[in-house]
PDB file of C-alpha atoms and ligand atoms in Angstrom:
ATOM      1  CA  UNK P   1      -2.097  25.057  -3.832  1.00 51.00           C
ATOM      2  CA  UNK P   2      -2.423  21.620  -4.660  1.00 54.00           C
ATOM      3  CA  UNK P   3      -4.599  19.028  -2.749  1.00 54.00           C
ATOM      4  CA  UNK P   4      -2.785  16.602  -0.749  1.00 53.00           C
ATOM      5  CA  UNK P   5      -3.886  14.119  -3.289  1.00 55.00           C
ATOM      6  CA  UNK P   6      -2.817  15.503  -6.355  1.00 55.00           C
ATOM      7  CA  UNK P   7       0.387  16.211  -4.961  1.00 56.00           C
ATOM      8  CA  UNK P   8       1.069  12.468  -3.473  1.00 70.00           C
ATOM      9  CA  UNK P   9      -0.498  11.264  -7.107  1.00 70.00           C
ATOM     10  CA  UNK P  10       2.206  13.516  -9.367  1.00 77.00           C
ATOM     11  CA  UNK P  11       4.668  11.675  -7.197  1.00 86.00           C
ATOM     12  CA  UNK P  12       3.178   8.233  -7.653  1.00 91.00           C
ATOM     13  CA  UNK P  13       3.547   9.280 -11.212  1.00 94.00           C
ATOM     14  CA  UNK P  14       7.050  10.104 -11.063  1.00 95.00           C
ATOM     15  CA  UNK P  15       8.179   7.647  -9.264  1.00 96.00           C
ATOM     16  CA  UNK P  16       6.739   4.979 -12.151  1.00 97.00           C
ATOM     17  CA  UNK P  17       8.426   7.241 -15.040  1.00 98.00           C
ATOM     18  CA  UNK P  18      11.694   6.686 -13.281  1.00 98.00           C
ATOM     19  CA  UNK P  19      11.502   2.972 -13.200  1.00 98.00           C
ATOM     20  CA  UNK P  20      10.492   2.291 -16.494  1.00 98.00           C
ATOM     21  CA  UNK P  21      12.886   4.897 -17.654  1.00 98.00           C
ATOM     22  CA  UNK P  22      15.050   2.396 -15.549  1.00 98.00           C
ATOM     23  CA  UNK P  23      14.043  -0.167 -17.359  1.00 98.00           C
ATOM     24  CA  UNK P  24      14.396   1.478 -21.131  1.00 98.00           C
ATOM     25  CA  UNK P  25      18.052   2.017 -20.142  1.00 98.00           C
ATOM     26  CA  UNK P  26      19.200  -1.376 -18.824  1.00 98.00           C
ATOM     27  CA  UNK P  27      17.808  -2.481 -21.956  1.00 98.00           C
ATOM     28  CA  UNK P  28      19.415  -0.094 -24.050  1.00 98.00           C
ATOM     29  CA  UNK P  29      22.595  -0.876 -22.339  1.00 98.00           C
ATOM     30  CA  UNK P  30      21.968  -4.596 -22.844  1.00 97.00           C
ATOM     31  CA  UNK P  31      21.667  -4.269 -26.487  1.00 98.00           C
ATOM     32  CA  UNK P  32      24.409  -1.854 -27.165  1.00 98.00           C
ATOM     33  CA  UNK P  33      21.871   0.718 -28.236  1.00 98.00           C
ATOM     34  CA  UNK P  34      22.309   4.747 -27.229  1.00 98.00           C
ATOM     35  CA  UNK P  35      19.650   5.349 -25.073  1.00 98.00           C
ATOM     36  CA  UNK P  36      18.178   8.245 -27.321  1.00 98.00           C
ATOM     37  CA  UNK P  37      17.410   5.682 -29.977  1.00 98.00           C
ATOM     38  CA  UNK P  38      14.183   4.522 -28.219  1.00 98.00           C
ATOM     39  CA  UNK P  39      11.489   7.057 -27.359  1.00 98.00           C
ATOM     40  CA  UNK P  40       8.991   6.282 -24.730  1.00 98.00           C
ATOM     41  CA  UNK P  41       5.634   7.055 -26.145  1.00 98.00           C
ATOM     42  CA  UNK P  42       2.839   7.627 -22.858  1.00 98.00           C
ATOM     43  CA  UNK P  43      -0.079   5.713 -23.744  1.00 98.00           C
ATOM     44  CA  UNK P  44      -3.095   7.719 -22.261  1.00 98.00           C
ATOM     45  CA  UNK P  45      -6.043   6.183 -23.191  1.00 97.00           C
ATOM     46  CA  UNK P  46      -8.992   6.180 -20.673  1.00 95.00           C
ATOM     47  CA  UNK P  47      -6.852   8.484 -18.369  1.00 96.00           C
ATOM     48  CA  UNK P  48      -8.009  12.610 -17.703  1.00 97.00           C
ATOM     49  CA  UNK P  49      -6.237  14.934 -19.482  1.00 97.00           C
ATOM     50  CA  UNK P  50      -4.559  15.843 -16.432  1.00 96.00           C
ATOM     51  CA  UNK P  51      -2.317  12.688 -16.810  1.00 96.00           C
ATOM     52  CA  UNK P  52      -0.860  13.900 -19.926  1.00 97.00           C
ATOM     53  CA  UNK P  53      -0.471  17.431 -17.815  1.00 97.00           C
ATOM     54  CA  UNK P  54       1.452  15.359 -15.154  1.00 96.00           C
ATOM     55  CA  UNK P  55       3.616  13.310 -17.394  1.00 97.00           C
ATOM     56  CA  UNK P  56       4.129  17.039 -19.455  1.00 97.00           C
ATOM     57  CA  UNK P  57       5.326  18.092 -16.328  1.00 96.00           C
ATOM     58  CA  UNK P  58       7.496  15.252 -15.822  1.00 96.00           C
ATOM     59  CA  UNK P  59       9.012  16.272 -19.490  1.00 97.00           C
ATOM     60  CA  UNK P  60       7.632  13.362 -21.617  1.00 98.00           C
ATOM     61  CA  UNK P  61       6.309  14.913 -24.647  1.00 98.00           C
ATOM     62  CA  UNK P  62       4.806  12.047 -27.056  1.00 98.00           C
ATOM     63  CA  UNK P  63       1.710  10.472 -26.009  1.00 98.00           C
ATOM     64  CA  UNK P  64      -0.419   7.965 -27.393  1.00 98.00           C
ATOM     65  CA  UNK P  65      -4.015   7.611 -27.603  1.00 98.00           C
ATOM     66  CA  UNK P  66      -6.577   4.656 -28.822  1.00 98.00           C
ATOM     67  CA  UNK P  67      -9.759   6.808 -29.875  1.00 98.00           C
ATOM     68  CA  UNK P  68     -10.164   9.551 -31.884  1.00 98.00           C
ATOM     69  CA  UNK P  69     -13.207  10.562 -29.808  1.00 97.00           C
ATOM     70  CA  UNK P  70     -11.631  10.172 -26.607  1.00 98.00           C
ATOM     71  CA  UNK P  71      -8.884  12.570 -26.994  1.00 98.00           C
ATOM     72  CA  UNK P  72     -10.993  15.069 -29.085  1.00 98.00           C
ATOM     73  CA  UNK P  73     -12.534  15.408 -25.613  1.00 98.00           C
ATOM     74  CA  UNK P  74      -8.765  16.083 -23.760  1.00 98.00           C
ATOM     75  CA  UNK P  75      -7.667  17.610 -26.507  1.00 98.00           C
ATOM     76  CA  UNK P  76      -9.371  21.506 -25.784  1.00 98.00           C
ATOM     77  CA  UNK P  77      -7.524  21.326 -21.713  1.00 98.00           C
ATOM     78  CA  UNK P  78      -4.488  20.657 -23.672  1.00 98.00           C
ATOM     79  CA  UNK P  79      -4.262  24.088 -26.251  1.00 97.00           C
ATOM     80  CA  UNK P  80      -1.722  25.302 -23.823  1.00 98.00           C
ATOM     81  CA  UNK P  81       1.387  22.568 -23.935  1.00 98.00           C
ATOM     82  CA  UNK P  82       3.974  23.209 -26.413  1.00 97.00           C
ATOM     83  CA  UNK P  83       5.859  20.902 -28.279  1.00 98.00           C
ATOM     84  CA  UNK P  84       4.462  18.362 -27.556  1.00 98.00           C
ATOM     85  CA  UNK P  85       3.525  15.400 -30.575  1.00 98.00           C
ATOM     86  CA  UNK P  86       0.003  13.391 -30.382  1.00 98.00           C
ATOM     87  CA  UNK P  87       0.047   9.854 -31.731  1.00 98.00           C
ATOM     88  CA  UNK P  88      -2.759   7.487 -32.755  1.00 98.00           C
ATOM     89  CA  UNK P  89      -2.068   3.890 -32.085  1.00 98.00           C
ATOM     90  CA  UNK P  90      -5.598   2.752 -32.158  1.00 98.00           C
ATOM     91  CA  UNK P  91      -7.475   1.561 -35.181  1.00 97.00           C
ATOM     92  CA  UNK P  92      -8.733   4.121 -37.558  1.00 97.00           C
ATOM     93  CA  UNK P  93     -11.760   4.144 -39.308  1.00 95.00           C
ATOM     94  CA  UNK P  94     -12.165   5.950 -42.335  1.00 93.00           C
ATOM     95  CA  UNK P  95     -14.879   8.198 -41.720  1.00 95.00           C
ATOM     96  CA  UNK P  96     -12.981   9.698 -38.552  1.00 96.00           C
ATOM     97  CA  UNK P  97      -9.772  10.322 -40.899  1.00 96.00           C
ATOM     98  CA  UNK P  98     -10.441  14.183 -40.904  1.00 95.00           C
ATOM     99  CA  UNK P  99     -10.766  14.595 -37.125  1.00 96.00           C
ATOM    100  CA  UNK P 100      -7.864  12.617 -36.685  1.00 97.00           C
ATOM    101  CA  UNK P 101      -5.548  14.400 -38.660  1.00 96.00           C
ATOM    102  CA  UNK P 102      -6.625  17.582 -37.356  1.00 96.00           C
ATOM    103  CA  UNK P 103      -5.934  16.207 -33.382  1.00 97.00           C
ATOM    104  CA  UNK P 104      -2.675  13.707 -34.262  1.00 98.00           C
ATOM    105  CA  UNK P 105       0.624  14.541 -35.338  1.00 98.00           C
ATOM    106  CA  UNK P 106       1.360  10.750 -36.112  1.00 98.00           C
ATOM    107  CA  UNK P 107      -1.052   8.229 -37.437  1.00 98.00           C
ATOM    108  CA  UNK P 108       0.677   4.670 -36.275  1.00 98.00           C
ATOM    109  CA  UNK P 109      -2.550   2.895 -37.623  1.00 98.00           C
ATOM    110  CA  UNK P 110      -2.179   3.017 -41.265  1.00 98.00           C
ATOM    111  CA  UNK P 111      -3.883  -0.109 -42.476  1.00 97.00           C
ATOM    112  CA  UNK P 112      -5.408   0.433 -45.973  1.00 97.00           C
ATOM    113  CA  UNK P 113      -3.951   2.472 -49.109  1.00 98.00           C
ATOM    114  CA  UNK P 114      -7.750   3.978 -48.904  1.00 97.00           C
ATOM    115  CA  UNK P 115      -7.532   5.133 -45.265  1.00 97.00           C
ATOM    116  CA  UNK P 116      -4.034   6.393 -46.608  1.00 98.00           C
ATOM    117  CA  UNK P 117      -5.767   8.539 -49.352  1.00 97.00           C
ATOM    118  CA  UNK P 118      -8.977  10.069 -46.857  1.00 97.00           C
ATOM    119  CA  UNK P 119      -5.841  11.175 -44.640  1.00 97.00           C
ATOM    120  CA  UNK P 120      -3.694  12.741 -47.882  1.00 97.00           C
ATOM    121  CA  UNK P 121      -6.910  14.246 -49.012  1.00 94.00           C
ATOM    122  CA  UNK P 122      -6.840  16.630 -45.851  1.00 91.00           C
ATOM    123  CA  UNK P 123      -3.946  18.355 -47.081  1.00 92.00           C
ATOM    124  CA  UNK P 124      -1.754  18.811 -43.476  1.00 95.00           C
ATOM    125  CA  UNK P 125       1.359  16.323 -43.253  1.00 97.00           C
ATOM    126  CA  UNK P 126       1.304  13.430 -41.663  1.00 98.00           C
ATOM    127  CA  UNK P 127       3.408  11.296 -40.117  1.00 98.00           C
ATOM    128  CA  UNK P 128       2.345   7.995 -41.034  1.00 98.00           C
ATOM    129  CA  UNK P 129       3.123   4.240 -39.812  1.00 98.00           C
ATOM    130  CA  UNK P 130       1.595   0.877 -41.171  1.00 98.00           C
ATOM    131  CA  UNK P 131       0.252  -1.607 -38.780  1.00 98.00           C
ATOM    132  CA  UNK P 132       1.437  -4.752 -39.515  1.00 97.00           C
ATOM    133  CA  UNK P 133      -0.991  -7.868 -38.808  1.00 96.00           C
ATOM    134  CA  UNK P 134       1.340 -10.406 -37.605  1.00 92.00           C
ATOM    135  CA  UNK P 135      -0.609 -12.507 -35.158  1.00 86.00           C
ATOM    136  CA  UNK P 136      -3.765 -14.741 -37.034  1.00 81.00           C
ATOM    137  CA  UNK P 137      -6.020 -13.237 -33.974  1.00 77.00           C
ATOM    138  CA  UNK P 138      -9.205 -11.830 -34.532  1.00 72.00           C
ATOM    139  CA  UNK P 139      -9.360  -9.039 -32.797  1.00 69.00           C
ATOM    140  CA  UNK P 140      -5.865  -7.000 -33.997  1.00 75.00           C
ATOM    141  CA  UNK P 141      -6.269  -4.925 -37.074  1.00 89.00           C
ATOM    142  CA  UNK P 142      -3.342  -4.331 -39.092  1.00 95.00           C
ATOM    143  CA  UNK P 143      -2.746  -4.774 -42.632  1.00 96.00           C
ATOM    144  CA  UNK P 144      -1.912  -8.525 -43.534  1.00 94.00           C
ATOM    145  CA  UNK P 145       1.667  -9.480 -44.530  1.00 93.00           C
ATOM    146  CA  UNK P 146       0.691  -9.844 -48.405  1.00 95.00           C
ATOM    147  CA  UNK P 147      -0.636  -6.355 -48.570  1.00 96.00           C
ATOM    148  CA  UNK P 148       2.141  -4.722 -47.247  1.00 97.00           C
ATOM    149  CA  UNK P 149       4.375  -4.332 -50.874  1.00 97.00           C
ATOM    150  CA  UNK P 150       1.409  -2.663 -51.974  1.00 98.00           C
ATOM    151  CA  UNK P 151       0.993  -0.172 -49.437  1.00 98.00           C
ATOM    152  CA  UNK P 152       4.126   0.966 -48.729  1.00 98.00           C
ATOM    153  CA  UNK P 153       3.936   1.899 -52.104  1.00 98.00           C
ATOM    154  CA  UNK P 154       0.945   3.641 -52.418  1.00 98.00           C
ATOM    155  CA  UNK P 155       1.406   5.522 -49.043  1.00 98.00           C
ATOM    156  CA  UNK P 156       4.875   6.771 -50.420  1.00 98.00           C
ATOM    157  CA  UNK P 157       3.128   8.193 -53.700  1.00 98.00           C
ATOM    158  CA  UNK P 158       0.688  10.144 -50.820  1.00 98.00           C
ATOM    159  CA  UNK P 159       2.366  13.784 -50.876  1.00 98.00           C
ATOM    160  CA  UNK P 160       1.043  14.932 -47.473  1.00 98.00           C
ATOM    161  CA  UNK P 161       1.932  11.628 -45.910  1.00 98.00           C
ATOM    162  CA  UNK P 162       5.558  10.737 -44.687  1.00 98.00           C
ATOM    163  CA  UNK P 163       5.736   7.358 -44.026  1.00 98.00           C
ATOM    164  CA  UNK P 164       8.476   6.515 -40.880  1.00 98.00           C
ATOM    165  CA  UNK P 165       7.978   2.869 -40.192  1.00 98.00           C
ATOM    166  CA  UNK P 166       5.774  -0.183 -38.650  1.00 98.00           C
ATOM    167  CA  UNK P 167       4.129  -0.604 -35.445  1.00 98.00           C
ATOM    168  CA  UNK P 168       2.820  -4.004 -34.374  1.00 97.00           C
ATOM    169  CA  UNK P 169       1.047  -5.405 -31.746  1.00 94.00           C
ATOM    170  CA  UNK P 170       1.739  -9.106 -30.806  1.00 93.00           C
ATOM    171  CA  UNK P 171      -0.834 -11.497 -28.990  1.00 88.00           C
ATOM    172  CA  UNK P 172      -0.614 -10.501 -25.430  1.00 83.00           C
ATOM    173  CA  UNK P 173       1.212 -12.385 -23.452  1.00 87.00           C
ATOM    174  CA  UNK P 174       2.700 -12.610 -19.526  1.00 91.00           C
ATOM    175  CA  UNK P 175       5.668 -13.921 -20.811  1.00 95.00           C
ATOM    176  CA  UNK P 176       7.743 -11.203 -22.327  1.00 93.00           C
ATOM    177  CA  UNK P 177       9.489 -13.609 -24.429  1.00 95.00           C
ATOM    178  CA  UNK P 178       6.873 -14.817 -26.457  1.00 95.00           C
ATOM    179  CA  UNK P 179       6.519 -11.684 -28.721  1.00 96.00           C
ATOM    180  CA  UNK P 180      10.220 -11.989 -29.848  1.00 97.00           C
ATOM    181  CA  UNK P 181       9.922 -13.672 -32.578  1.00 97.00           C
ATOM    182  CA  UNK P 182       7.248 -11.051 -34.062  1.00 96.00           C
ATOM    183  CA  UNK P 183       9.310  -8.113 -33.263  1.00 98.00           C
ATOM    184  CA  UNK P 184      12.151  -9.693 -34.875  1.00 98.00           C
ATOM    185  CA  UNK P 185       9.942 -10.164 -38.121  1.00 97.00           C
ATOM    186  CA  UNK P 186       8.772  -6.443 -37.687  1.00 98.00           C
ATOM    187  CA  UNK P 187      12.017  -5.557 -37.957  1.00 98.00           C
ATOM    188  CA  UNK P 188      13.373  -7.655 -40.739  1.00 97.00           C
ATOM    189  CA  UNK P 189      10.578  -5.936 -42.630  1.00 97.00           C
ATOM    190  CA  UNK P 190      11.282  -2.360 -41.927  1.00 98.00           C
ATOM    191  CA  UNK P 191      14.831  -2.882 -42.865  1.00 98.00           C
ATOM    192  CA  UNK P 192      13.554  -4.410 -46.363  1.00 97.00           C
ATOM    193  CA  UNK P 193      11.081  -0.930 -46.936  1.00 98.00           C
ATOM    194  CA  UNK P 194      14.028   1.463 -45.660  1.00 98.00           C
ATOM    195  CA  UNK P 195      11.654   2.115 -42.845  1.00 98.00           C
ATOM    196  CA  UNK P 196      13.809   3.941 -40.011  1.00 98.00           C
ATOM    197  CA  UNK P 197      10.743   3.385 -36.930  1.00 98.00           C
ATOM    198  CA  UNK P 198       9.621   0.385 -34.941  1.00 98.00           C
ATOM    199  CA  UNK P 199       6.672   0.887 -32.739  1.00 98.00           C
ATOM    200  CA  UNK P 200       7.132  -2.538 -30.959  1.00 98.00           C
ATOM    201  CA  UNK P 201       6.535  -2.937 -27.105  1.00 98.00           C
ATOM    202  CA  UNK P 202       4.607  -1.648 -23.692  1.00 97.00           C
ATOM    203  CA  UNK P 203       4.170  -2.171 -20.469  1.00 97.00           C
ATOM    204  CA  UNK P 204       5.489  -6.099 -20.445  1.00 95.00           C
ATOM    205  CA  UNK P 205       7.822  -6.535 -23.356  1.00 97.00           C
ATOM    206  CA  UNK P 206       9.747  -3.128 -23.713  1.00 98.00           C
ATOM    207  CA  UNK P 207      12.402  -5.205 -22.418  1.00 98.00           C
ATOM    208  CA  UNK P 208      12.366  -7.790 -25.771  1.00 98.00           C
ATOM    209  CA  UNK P 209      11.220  -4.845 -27.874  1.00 98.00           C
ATOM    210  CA  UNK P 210      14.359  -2.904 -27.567  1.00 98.00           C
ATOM    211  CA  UNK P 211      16.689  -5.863 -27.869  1.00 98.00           C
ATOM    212  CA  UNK P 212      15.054  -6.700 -31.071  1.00 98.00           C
ATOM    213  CA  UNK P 213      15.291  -3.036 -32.328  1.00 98.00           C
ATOM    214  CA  UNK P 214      12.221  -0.790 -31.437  1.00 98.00           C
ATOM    215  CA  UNK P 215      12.531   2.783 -31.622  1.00 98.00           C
ATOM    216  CA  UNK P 216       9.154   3.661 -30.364  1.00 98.00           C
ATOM    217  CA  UNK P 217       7.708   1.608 -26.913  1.00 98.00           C
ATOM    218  CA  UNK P 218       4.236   2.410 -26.044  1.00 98.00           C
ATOM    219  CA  UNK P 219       3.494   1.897 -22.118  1.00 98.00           C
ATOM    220  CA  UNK P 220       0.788   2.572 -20.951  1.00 98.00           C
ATOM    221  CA  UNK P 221       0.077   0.529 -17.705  1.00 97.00           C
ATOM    222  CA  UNK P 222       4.020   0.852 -16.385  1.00 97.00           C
ATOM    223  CA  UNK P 223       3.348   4.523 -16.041  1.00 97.00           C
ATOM    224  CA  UNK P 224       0.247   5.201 -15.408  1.00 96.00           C
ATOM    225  CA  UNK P 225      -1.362   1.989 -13.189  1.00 94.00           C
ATOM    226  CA  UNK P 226      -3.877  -0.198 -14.237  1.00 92.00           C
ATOM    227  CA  UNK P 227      -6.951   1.054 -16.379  1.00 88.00           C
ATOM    228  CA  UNK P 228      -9.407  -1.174 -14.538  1.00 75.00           C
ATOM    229  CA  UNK P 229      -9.377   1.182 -11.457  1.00 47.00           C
ATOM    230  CA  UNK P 230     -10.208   4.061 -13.306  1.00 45.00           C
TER     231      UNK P 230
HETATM  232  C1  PLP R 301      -3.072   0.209 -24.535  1.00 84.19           C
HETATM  233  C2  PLP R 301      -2.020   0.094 -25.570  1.00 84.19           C
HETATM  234  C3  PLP R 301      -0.655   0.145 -25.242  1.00 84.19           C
HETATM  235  C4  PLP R 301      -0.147   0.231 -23.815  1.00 84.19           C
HETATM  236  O1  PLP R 301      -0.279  -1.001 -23.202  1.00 84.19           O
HETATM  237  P1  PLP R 301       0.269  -1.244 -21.696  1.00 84.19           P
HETATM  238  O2  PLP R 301       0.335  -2.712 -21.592  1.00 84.19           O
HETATM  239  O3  PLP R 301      -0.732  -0.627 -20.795  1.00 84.19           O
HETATM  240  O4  PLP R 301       1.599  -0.586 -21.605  1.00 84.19           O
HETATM  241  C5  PLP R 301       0.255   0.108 -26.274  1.00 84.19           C
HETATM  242  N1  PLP R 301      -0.129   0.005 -27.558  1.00 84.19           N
HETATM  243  C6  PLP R 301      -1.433  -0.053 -27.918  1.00 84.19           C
HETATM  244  C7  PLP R 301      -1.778  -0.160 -29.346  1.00 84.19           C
HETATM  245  C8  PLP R 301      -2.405  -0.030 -26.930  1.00 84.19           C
HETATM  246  O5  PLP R 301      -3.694  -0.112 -27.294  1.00 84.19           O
END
């Protein structure tokens, strides 16, 4: 038996995939788009491996995480979910390239033909995706817009990596209009590479994501509540 708690929290949970499910539809529907074109990816990071449990449960089965370190320690509650894919959409640093290839099925993060080559090296395949740096902030990794020739081509010569697409992550902003205009360049690139994917979107601007042409949203927040109470 479940504590009360648990039980009234699994709800909670369910009741939040449902709306943004809601949400992924209308949009879907908006844009003319087949709902199975989009996948919602669960972003996970500083939530208990439980959570991913509970939204397993629920039947999501791609989940995103931030930290290599962070889900190495969810990772061993996990060994018993099947089929279930593991993506990294935080930054990667080189020297945690082994780790993460053994713990992720998809590295979003892909930001340097040398981080490319560590994960190659490793010899499992790898779904890959290049970040792309389209905001001038600081703080967002990414490779920058004059690199990205360059590495597409060098991750495609990489025979253990398969590269999908680009994932981007615009300033944040309240108003879910404001990252338009860089998923709308995200996507104009992928379409010059061939690149099928888009990871473009969360919690705020799935909505503008999926107009513009994202195949992957990662929420986080919108399923899960805020990560300051936790
Ligand atoms: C945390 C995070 C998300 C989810 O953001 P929410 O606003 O909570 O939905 C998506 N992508 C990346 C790269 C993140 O770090």
């Amino acid at each position: 038996m479940l504590p009360n708690s648990a039980i009234s929290k699994d709800s909670e949970f369910a009741a939040r995939l449902a709306a943004v499910e809601e949400r992924i539809e209308r949009a879907c529907r908006r844009a003319g788009r087949p709902r199975q074109s989009v996948l919602l990816l669960a972003v996970t990071k500083v939530f208990p491996a439980a959570a991913i449990r509970a939204a397993y449960e629920c039947g999501l089965r791609e989940f995103g995480e931030n930290y290599v370190q962070e889900f190495e320690s969810k990772s061993p509650e996990l060994s018993d979910l099947r089929d279930v894919r593991y993506h990294l959409i935080g930054h990667l640093q080189s020297n945690k390239s082994r780790r993460a290839a053994e713990l992720f099925d998809v590295i979003q993060t892909v930001d340097s033909a040398k981080l490319a080559r560590r994960l190659n090296e490793l010899g499992k395949p790898l779904e890959v995706m290049i970040e792309v740096k389209l905001s001038e902030e600081e703080s967002k990794h990414g490779a920058q817009l004059e690199e990205i020739d360059a590495l597409v081509e060098a991750v495609r010569a990489l025979p253990n990596l398969t590269l999908t697409g680009l994932m981007t992550m615009p300033p944040w902003s309240e108003d879910p209009e404001l990252p338009r205009p860089y998923f709308r360049r995200l996507r104009s690139m992928a379409e010059r590479y061939s690149l099928e994917k888009l990871s473009m979107g969360m919690s705020n601007d799935l909505e503008t994501a999926i107009e513009e042409g994202s195949t992957i949203v990662r929420v986080g927040t919108a399923l899960f509540g805020s990560r300051k109470r936790v």
